[in-house]
Every structure is written in structure tokens, then in C-alpha cells.
PDB file of C-alpha atoms and ligand atoms in Angstrom:
ATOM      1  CA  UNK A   1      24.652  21.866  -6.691  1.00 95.00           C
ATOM      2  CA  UNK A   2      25.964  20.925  -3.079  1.00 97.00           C
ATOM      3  CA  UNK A   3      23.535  18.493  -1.592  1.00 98.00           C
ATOM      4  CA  UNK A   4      22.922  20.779   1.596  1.00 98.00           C
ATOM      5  CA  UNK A   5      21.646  23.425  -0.820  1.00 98.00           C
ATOM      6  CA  UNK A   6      18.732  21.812  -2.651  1.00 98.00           C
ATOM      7  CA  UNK A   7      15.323  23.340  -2.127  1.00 98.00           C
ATOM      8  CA  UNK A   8      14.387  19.429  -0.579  1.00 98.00           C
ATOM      9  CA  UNK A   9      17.206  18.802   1.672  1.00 98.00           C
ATOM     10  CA  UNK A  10      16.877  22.367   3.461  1.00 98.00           C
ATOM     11  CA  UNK A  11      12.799  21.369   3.660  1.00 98.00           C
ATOM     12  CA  UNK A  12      13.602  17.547   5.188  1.00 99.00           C
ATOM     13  CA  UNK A  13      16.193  19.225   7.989  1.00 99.00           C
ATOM     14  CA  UNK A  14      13.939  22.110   8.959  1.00 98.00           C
ATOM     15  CA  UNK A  15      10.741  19.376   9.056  1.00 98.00           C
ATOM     16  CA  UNK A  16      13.186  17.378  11.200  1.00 99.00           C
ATOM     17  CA  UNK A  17      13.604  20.400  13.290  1.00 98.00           C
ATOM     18  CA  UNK A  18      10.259  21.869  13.901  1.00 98.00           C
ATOM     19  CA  UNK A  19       9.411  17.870  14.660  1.00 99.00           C
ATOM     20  CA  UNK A  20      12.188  18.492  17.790  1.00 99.00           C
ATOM     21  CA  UNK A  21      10.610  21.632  18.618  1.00 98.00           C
ATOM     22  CA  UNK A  22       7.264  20.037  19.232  1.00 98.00           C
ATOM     23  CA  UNK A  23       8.605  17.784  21.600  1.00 98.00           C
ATOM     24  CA  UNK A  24       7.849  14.302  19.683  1.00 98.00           C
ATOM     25  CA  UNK A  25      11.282  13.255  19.130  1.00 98.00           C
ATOM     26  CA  UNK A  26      13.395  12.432  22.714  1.00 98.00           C
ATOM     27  CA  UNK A  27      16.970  10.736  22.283  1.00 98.00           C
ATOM     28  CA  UNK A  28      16.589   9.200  18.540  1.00 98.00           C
ATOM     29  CA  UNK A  29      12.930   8.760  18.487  1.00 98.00           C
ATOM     30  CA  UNK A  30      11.484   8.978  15.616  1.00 98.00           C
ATOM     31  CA  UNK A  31      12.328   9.172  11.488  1.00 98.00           C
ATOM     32  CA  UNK A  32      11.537  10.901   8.379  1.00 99.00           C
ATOM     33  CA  UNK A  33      11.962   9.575   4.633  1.00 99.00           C
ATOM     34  CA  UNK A  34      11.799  11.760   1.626  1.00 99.00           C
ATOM     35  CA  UNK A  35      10.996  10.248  -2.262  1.00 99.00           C
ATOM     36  CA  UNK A  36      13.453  12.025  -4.527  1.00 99.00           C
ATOM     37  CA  UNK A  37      12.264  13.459  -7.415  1.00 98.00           C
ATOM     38  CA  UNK A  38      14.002  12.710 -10.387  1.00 98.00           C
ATOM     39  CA  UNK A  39      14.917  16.222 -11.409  1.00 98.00           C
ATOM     40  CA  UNK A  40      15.919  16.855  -7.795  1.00 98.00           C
ATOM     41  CA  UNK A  41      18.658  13.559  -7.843  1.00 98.00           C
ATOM     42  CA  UNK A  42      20.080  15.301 -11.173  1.00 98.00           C
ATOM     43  CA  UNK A  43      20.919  18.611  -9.493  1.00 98.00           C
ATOM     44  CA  UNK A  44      22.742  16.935  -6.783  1.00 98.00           C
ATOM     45  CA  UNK A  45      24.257  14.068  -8.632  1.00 97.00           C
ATOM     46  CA  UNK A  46      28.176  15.650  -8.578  1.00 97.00           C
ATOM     47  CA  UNK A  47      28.112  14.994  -4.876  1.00 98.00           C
ATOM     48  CA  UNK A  48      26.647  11.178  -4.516  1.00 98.00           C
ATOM     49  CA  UNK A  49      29.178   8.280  -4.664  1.00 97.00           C
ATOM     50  CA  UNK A  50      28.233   4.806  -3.771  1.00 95.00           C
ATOM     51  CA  UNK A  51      31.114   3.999  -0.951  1.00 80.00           C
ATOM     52  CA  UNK A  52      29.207   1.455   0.317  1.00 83.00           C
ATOM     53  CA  UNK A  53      27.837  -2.275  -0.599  1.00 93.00           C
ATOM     54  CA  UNK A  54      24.102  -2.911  -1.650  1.00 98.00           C
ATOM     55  CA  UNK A  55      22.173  -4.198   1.507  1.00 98.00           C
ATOM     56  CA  UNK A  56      19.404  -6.182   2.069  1.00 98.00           C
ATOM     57  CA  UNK A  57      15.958  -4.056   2.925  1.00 98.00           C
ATOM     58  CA  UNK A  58      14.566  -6.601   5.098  1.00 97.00           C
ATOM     59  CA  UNK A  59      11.166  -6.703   2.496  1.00 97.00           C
ATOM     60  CA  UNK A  60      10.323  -5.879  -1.091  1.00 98.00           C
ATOM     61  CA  UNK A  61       9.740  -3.065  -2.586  1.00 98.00           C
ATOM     62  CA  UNK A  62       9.427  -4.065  -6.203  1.00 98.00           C
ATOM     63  CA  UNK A  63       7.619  -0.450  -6.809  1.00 98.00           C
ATOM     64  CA  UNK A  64      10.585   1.583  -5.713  1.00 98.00           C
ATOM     65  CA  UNK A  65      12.865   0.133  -7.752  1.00 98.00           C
ATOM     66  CA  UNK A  66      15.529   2.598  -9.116  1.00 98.00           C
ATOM     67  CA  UNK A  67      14.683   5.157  -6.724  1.00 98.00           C
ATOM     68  CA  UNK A  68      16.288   7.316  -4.282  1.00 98.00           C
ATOM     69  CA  UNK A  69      15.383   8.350  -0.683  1.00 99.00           C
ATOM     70  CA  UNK A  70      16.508  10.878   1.623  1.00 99.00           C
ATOM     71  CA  UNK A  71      16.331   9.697   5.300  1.00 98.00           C
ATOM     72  CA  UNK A  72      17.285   9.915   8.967  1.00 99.00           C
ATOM     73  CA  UNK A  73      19.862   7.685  10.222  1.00 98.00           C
ATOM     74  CA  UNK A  74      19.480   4.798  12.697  1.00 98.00           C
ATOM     75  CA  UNK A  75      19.863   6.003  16.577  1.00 98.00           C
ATOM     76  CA  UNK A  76      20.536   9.303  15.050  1.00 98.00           C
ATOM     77  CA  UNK A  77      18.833  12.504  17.466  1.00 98.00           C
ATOM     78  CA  UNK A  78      16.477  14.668  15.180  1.00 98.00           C
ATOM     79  CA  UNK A  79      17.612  17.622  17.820  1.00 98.00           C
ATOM     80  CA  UNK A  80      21.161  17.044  15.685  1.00 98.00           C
ATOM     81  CA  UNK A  81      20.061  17.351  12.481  1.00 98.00           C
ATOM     82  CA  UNK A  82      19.960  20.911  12.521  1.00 98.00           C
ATOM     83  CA  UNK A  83      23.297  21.086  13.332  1.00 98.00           C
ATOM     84  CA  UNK A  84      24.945  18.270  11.019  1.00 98.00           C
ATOM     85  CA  UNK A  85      22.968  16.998   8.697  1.00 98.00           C
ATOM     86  CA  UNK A  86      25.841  14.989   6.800  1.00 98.00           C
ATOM     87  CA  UNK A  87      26.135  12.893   9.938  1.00 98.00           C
ATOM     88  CA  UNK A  88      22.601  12.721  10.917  1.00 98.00           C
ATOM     89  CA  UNK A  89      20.956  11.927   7.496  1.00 98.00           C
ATOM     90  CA  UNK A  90      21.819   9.605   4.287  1.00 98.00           C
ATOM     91  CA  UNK A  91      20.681   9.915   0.683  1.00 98.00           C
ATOM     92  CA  UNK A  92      20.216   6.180   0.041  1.00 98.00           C
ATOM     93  CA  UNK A  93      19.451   4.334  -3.894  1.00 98.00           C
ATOM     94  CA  UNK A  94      17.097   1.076  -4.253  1.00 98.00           C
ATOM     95  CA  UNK A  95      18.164  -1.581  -6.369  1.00 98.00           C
ATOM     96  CA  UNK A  96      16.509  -2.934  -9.387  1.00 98.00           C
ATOM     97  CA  UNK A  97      14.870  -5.517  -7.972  1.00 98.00           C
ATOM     98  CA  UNK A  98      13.610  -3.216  -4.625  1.00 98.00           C
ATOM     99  CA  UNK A  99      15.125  -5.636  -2.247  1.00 98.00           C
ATOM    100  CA  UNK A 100      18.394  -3.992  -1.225  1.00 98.00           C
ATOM    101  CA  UNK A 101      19.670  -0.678  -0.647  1.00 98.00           C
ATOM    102  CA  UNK A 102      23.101   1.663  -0.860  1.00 98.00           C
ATOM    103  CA  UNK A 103      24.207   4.381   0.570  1.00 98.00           C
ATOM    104  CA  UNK A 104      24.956   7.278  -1.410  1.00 98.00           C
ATOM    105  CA  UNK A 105      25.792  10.966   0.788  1.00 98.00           C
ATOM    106  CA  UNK A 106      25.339  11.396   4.589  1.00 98.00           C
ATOM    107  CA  UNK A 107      26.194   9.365   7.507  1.00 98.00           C
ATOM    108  CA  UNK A 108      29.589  10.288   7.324  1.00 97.00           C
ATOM    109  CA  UNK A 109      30.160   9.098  10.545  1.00 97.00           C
ATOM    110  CA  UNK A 110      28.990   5.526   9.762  1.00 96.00           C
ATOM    111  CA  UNK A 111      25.509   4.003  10.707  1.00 96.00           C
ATOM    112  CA  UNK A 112      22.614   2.734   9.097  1.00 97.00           C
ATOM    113  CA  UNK A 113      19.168   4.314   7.725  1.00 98.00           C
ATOM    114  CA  UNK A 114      16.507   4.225  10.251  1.00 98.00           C
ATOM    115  CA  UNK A 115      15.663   0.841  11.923  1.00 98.00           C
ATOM    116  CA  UNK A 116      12.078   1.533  10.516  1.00 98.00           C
ATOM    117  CA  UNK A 117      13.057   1.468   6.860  1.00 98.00           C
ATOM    118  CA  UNK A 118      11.240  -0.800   6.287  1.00 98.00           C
ATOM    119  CA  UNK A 119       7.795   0.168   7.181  1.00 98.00           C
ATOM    120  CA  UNK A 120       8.963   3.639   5.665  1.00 98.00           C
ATOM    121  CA  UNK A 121       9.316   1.992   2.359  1.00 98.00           C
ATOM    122  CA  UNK A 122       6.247  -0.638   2.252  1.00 98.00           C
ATOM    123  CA  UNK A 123       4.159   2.616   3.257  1.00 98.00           C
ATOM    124  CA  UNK A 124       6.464   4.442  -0.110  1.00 98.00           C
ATOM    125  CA  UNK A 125       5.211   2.388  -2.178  1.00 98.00           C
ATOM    126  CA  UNK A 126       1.631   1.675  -1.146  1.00 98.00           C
ATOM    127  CA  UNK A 127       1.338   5.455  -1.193  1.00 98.00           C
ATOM    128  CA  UNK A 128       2.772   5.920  -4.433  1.00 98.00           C
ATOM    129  CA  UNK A 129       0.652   3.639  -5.966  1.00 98.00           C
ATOM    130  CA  UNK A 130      -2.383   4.948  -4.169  1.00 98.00           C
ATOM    131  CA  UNK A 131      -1.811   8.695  -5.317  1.00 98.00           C
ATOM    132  CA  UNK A 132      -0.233   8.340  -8.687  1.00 98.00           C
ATOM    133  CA  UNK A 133       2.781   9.186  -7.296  1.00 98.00           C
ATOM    134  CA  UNK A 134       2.071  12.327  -5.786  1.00 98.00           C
ATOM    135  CA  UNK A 135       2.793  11.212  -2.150  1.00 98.00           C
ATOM    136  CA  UNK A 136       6.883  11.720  -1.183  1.00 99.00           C
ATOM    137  CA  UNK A 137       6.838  11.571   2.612  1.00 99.00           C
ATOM    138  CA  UNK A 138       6.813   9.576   5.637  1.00 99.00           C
ATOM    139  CA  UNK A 139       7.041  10.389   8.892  1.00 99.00           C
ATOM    140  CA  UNK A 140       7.274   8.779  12.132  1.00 99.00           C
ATOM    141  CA  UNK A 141       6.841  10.600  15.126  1.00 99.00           C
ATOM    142  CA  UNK A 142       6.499   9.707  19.020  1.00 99.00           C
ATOM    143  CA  UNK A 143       3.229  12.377  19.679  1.00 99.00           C
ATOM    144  CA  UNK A 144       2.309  11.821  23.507  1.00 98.00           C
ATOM    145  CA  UNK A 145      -0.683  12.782  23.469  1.00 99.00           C
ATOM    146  CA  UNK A 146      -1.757   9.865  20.853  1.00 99.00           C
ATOM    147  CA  UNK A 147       0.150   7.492  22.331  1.00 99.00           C
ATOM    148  CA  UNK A 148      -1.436   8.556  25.966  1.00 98.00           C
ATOM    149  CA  UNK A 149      -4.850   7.670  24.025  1.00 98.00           C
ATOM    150  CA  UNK A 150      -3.323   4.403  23.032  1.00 99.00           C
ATOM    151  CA  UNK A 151      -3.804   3.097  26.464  1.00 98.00           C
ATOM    152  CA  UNK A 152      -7.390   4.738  27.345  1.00 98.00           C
ATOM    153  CA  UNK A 153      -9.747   4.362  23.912  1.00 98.00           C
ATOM    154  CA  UNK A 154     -10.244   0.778  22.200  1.00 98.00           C
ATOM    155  CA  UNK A 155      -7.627  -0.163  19.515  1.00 98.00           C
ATOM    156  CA  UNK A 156     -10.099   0.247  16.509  1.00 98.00           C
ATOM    157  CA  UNK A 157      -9.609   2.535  13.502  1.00 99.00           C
ATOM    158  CA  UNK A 158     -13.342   3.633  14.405  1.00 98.00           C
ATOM    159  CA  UNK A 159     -12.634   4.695  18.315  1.00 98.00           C
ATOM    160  CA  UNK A 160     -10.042   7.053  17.241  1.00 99.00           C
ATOM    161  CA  UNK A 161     -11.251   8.337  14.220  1.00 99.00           C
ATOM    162  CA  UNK A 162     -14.452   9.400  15.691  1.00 98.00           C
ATOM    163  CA  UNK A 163     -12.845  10.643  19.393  1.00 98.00           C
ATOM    164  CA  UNK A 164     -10.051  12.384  16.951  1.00 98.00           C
ATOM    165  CA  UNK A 165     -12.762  14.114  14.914  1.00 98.00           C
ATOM    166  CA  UNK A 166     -15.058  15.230  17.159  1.00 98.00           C
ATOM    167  CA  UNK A 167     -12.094  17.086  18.939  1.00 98.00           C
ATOM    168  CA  UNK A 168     -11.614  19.599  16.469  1.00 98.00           C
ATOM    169  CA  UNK A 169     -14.342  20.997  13.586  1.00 98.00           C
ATOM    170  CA  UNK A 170     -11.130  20.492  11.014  1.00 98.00           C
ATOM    171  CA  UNK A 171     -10.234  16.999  11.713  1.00 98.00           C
ATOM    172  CA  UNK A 172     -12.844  15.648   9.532  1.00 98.00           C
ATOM    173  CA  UNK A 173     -11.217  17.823   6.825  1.00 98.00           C
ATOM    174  CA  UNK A 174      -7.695  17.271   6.995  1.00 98.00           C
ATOM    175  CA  UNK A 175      -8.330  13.230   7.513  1.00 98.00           C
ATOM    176  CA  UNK A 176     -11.738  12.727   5.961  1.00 98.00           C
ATOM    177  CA  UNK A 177     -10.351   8.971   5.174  1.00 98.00           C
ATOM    178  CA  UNK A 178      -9.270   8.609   9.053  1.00 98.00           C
ATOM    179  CA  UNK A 179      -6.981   6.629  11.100  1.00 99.00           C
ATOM    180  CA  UNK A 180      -6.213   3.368  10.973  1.00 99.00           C
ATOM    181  CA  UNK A 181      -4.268   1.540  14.548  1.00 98.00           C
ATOM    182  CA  UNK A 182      -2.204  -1.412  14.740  1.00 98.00           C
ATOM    183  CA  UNK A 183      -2.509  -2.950  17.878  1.00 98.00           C
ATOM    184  CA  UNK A 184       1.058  -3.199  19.739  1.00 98.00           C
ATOM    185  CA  UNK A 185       4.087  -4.974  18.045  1.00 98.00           C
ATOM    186  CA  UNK A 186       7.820  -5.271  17.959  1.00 98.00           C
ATOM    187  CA  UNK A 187       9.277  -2.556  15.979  1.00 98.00           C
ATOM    188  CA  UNK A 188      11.722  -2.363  13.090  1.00 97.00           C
ATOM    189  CA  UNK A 189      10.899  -5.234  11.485  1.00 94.00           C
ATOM    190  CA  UNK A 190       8.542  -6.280   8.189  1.00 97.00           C
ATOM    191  CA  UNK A 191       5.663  -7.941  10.099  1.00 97.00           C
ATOM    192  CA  UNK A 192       5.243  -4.019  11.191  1.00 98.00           C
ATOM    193  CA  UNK A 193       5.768  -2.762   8.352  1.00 98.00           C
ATOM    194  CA  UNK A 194       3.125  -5.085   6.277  1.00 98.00           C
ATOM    195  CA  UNK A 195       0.735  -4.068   8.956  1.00 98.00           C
ATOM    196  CA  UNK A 196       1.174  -0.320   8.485  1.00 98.00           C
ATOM    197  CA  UNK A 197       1.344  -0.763   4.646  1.00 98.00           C
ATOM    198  CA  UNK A 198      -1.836  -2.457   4.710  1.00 98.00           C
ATOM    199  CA  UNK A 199      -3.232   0.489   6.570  1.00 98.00           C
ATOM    200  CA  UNK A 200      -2.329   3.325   4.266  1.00 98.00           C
ATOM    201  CA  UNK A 201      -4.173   1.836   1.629  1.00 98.00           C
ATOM    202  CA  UNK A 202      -6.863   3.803   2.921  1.00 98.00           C
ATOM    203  CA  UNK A 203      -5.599   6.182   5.421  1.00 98.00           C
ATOM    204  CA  UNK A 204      -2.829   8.911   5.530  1.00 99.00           C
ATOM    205  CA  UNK A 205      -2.101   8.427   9.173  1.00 99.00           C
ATOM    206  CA  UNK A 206      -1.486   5.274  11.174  1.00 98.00           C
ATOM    207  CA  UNK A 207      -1.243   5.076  14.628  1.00 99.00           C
ATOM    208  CA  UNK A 208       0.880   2.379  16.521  1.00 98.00           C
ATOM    209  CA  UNK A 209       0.039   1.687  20.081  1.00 98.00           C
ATOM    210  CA  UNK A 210       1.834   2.818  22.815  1.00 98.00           C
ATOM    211  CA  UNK A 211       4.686   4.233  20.336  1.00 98.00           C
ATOM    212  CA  UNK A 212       3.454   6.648  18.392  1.00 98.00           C
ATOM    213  CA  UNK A 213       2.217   7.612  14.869  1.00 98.00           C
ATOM    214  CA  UNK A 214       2.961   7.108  10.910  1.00 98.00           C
ATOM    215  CA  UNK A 215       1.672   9.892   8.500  1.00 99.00           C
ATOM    216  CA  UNK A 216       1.896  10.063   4.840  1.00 99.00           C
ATOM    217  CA  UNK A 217       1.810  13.319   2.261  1.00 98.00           C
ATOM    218  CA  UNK A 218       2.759  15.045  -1.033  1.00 98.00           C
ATOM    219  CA  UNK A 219       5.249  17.701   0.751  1.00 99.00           C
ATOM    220  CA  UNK A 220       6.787  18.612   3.736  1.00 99.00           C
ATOM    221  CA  UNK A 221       4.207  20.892   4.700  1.00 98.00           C
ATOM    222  CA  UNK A 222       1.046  18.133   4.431  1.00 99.00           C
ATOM    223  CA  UNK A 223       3.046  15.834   5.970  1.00 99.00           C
ATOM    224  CA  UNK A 224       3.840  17.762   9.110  1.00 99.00           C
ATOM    225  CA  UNK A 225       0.796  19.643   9.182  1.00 99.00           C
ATOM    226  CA  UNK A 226      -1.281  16.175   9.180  1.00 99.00           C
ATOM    227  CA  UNK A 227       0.736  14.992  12.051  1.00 99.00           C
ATOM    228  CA  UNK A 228      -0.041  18.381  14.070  1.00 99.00           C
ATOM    229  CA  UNK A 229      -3.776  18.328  13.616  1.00 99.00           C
ATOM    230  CA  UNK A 230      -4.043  14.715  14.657  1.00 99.00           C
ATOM    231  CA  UNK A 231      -1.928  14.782  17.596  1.00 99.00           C
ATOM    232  CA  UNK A 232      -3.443  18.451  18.676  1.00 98.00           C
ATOM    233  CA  UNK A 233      -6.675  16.779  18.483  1.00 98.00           C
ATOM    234  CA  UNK A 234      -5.146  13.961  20.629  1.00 99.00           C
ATOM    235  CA  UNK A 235      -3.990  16.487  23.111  1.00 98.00           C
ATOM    236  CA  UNK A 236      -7.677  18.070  23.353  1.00 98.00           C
ATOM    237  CA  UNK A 237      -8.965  14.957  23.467  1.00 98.00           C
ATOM    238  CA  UNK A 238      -6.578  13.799  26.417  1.00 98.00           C
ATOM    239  CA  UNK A 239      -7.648  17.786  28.280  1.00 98.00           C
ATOM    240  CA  UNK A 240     -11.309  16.589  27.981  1.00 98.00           C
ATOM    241  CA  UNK A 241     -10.911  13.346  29.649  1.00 98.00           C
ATOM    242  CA  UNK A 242      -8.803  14.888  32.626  1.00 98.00           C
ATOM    243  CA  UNK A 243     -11.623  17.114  33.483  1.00 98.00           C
ATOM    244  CA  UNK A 244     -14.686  14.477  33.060  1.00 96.00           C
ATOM    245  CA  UNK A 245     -15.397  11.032  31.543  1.00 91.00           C
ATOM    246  CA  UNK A 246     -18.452  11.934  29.956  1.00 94.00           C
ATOM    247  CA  UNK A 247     -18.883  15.216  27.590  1.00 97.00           C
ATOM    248  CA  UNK A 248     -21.467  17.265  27.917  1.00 97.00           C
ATOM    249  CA  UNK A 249     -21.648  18.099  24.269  1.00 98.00           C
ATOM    250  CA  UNK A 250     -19.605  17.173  21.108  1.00 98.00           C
ATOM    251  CA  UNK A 251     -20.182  17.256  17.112  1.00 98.00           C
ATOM    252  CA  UNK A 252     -23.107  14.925  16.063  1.00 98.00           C
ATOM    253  CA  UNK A 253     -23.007  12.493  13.367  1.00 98.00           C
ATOM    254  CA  UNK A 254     -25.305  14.580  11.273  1.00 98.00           C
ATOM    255  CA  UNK A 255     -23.419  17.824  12.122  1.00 98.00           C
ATOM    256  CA  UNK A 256     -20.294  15.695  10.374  1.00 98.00           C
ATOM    257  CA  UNK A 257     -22.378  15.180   7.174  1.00 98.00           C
ATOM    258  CA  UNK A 258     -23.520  18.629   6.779  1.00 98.00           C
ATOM    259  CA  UNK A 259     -19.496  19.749   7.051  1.00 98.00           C
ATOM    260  CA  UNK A 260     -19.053  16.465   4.682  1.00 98.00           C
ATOM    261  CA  UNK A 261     -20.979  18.274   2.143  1.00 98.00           C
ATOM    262  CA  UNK A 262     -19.882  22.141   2.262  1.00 98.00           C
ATOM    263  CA  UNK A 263     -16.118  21.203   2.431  1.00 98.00           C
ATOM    264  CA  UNK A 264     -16.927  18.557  -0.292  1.00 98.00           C
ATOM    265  CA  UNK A 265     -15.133  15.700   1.282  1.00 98.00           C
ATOM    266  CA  UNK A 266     -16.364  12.170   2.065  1.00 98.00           C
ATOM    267  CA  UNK A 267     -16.519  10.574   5.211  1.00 98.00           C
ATOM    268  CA  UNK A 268     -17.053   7.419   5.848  1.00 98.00           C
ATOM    269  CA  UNK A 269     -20.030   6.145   7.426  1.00 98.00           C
ATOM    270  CA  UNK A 270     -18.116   3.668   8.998  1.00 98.00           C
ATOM    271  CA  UNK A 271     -17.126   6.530  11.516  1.00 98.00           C
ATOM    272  CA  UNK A 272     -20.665   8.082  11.958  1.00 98.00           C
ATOM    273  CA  UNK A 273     -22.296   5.218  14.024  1.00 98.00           C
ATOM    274  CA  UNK A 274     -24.718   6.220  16.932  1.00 96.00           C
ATOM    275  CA  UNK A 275     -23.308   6.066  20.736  1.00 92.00           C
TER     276      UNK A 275
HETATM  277  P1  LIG B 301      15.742   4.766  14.608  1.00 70.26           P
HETATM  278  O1  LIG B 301      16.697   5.552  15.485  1.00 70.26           O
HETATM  279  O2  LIG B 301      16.345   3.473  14.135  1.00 70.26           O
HETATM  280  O3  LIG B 301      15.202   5.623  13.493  1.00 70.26           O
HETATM  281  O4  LIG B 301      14.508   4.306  15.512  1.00 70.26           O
HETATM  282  C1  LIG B 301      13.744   5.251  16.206  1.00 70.26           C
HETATM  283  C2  LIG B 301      12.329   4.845  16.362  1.00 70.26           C
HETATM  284  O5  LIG B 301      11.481   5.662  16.579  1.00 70.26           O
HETATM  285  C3  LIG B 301      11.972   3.404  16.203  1.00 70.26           C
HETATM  286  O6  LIG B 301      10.596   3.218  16.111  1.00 70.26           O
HETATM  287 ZN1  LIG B 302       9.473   4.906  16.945  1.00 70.26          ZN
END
């Protein structure tokens, strides 16, 4: 099978796409990474050749090892991808000991994977070990509304998971383990990354300040539809404060626990202090 045509690569470019669409992805902002399954690699494998030398990650993913990756290039525009994937995108291969990488389809015009593969992967393989493997994306996107928030709430996981909550009755649902933040920091490195890692140990999302936002899931669908429910409730939550400072009226801590307990999820009570 041509690469273009598997079921996963159409999903990654149209989840690229509707990203565009939403506005969270000016010039190259942004990237997406996608964990190959291994029945997906073998449909494909006719078209992968390794043209390129092994290079170094920039970290270690010792969990990854053996495993293959679809994801956005470095300075690539997610508004292109649409148009030509094979330029815009790379299938890449880990090594055995999860400390360098290759380059196996896409980029055909040269580059490098994302300049955040290396938070991509730490959070890959935290993830996968969290879910037993069930978890296959990441996804970095530059949502305005949550980085707006970024300079207005404090910098705690507990600020924005309660503000993001209370801002919409399905928050609680879709994140019931909520957001962590990492205060500002230099991108595309592995100090960022081992922050962010260390994060989705418990959470799904991750927010970095004034840049923009991290989410984890199983599919295409979670994945996206976690980062549209967190930064909708960012852009509510950004509405509210333009009209007033103080709301007259919001979702109560007990009001979360009685949700908590029909939608049979947990929430921490971490997030339910008194105000
Ligand atoms: P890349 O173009 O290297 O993916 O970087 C974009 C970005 O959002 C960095 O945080
Ligand atoms: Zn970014």
C-alpha cells in the first residue's frame, strides 16, 4: 500500500488540517506525532527506505525503542500539509537503544522532524507506559485563548484546572485528571521536554506558558477533540473576564462531585478547594 493511502496517514493530514482551520497553527507553529502501529508499518513497508543516517534524539527514549513515528517536519506550515504531505511530514524509525532516530518517507524536500521531538517523544513514552499502550498521539498546538490565560491566572495546575472546568459542565468529563502548566521555558530542547513528561504522568493535557498547549490520546479524534474542549473553555473563560472580573455565578465544588459521581469519573480534590 502507498503510504498516502493508509487509513492513519489520511487521519494525521486531515487532524493537521482541521488544526489550521481552527486558527492555532500561524507560519510553522505547532506539531503533531503519530505512534505507528505495528500492523500499520507492515502495510506500508514497500515504500520506506532509510536514505538517511541515524541521528541523535537529543534524550532517551529507552521505551520506544524499535518503533516508528509519523510526524510534522521542522519549520514546516500545517496550512501545507494538506497540499503535500511528502514534503511537509516524515515517517521516522527509533533505534534500539531509543537515543537516535532515521528518517524513513517524507520530507522529500530535506529538513528535520519537528524541533519539539523531543518533548513529543518523552511525553510517547510516558504515555505509553501510563495507558498500556493505548495512547498514539501528541499534539502541540498554539490555542490563543490558553495562552491569553497564561498571562492573567497563576501558573498552577490548580488555577487552570478549576477556571477551565468551571467554564464548561463537560470539562470535568473530558479532563477529569486536569491540567498540568509549566511555567515559561526555552523551547525545543530536553529540559522542556522532561518537564512536560513529568506532567503527563498524570494529565492528558499540558499547558506551556505564553506558547501554547501539549495534549495526549488514543486516536486522532481524542486527541483533537481534547485540545478543542480545553481551549473552547479557555476562550469562554477569556469572554467572561472581558465583561467582569468577578462572576456572578459558576459551578460549585459540590455541584462537581455530584457530576463526579453520575458520569462515574474521579476528580481530584486537589481541584475542589473553597474560594
Ligand atoms: P517546529 O516547526 O520545529 O515544529 O516548531 C514549531 C513550534 O511550535 C515550536 O514550539
Ligand atoms: Zn510551539
Amino acid at each position: 500500500m502507498k503510504v498516502l493511502d493508509a487509513k492513519f496517514v489520511q487521519g494525521f493530514i486531515r487532524m493537521c488540517n482541521d488544526g489550521w482551520e481552527q486558527g492555532w497553527h500561524e507560519r510553522n507553529g505547532g506539531n503533531l506525532s503519530y505512534r505507528i502501529k505495528a500492523e500499520e508499518i507492515e502495510e506500508i513497508k514497500d515504500e520506506l527506505t532509510a536514505t538517511d543516517d541515524w541521528r541523535e534524539i537529543g534524550t532517551e527514549v529507552p521505551e520506544l525503542s524499535g518503533e516508528y513515528f509519523m510526524v510534522t517536519g521542522s519549520g514546516k506550515y500545517f496550512r501545507n500539509v494538506i497540499l503535500d504531505p511528502e514534503d511537509s511530514c516524515s515517517i521516522i524509525e527509533i533505534d534500539e537503544s531509543g537515543s537516535r532516530y532515521r528518517i524513513l518517507w517524507g520530507l522529500v524536500n530535506g529538513g528535520r522532524p519537528t524541533s519539539e521531538l523531543p518533548s513529543h517523544l518523552m511525553n510517547h513514552e510516558v504515555k505509553k507506559i501510563a495507558s498500556g499502550g493505548a495512547h498514539r498521539v501528541i499534539y502541540h498546538a498554539h490555542t490563543t485563548n490558553v495562552i491569553a490565560l497564561t498571562f492573567v491566572l497563576p501558573l498552577t495546575d490548580e488555577a487552570f484546572t478549576r477556571e477551565l472546568w468551571e467554564m464548561a459542565t463537560e470539562c470535568p468529563v473530558v479532563f477529569p485528571a486536569g491540567v498540568g502548566v509549566v511555567g515559561w521555558m526555552v523551547p525545543g530542547g530536553r529540559d522542556i521536554a522532561v518537564a512536560t513528561s513529568e506532567l503527563m504522568k498524570k494529565y492528558d493535557v499540558a499547558i506551556w506558558a505564553h506558547h501554547g498547549m501539549f495534549c495526549s490520546g488514543e486516536d486522532f479524534d481524542l486527541t483533537f477533540g481534547l485540545m478543542h474542549t480545553v481551549e473552547k473553555s479557555a476562550e469562554i473563560l477569556v469572554k467572561t473576564l472581558s465583561m467582569t472580573s468577578e462572576k456572578r455565578q459558576t459551578i460549585q465544588p459540590d455541584e462537581f462531585r455530584a457530576l463526579a459521581k453520575d458520569f462515574k469519573v474521579e476528580l481530584p480534590e486537589q481541584f475542589l478547594y473553597e474560594k
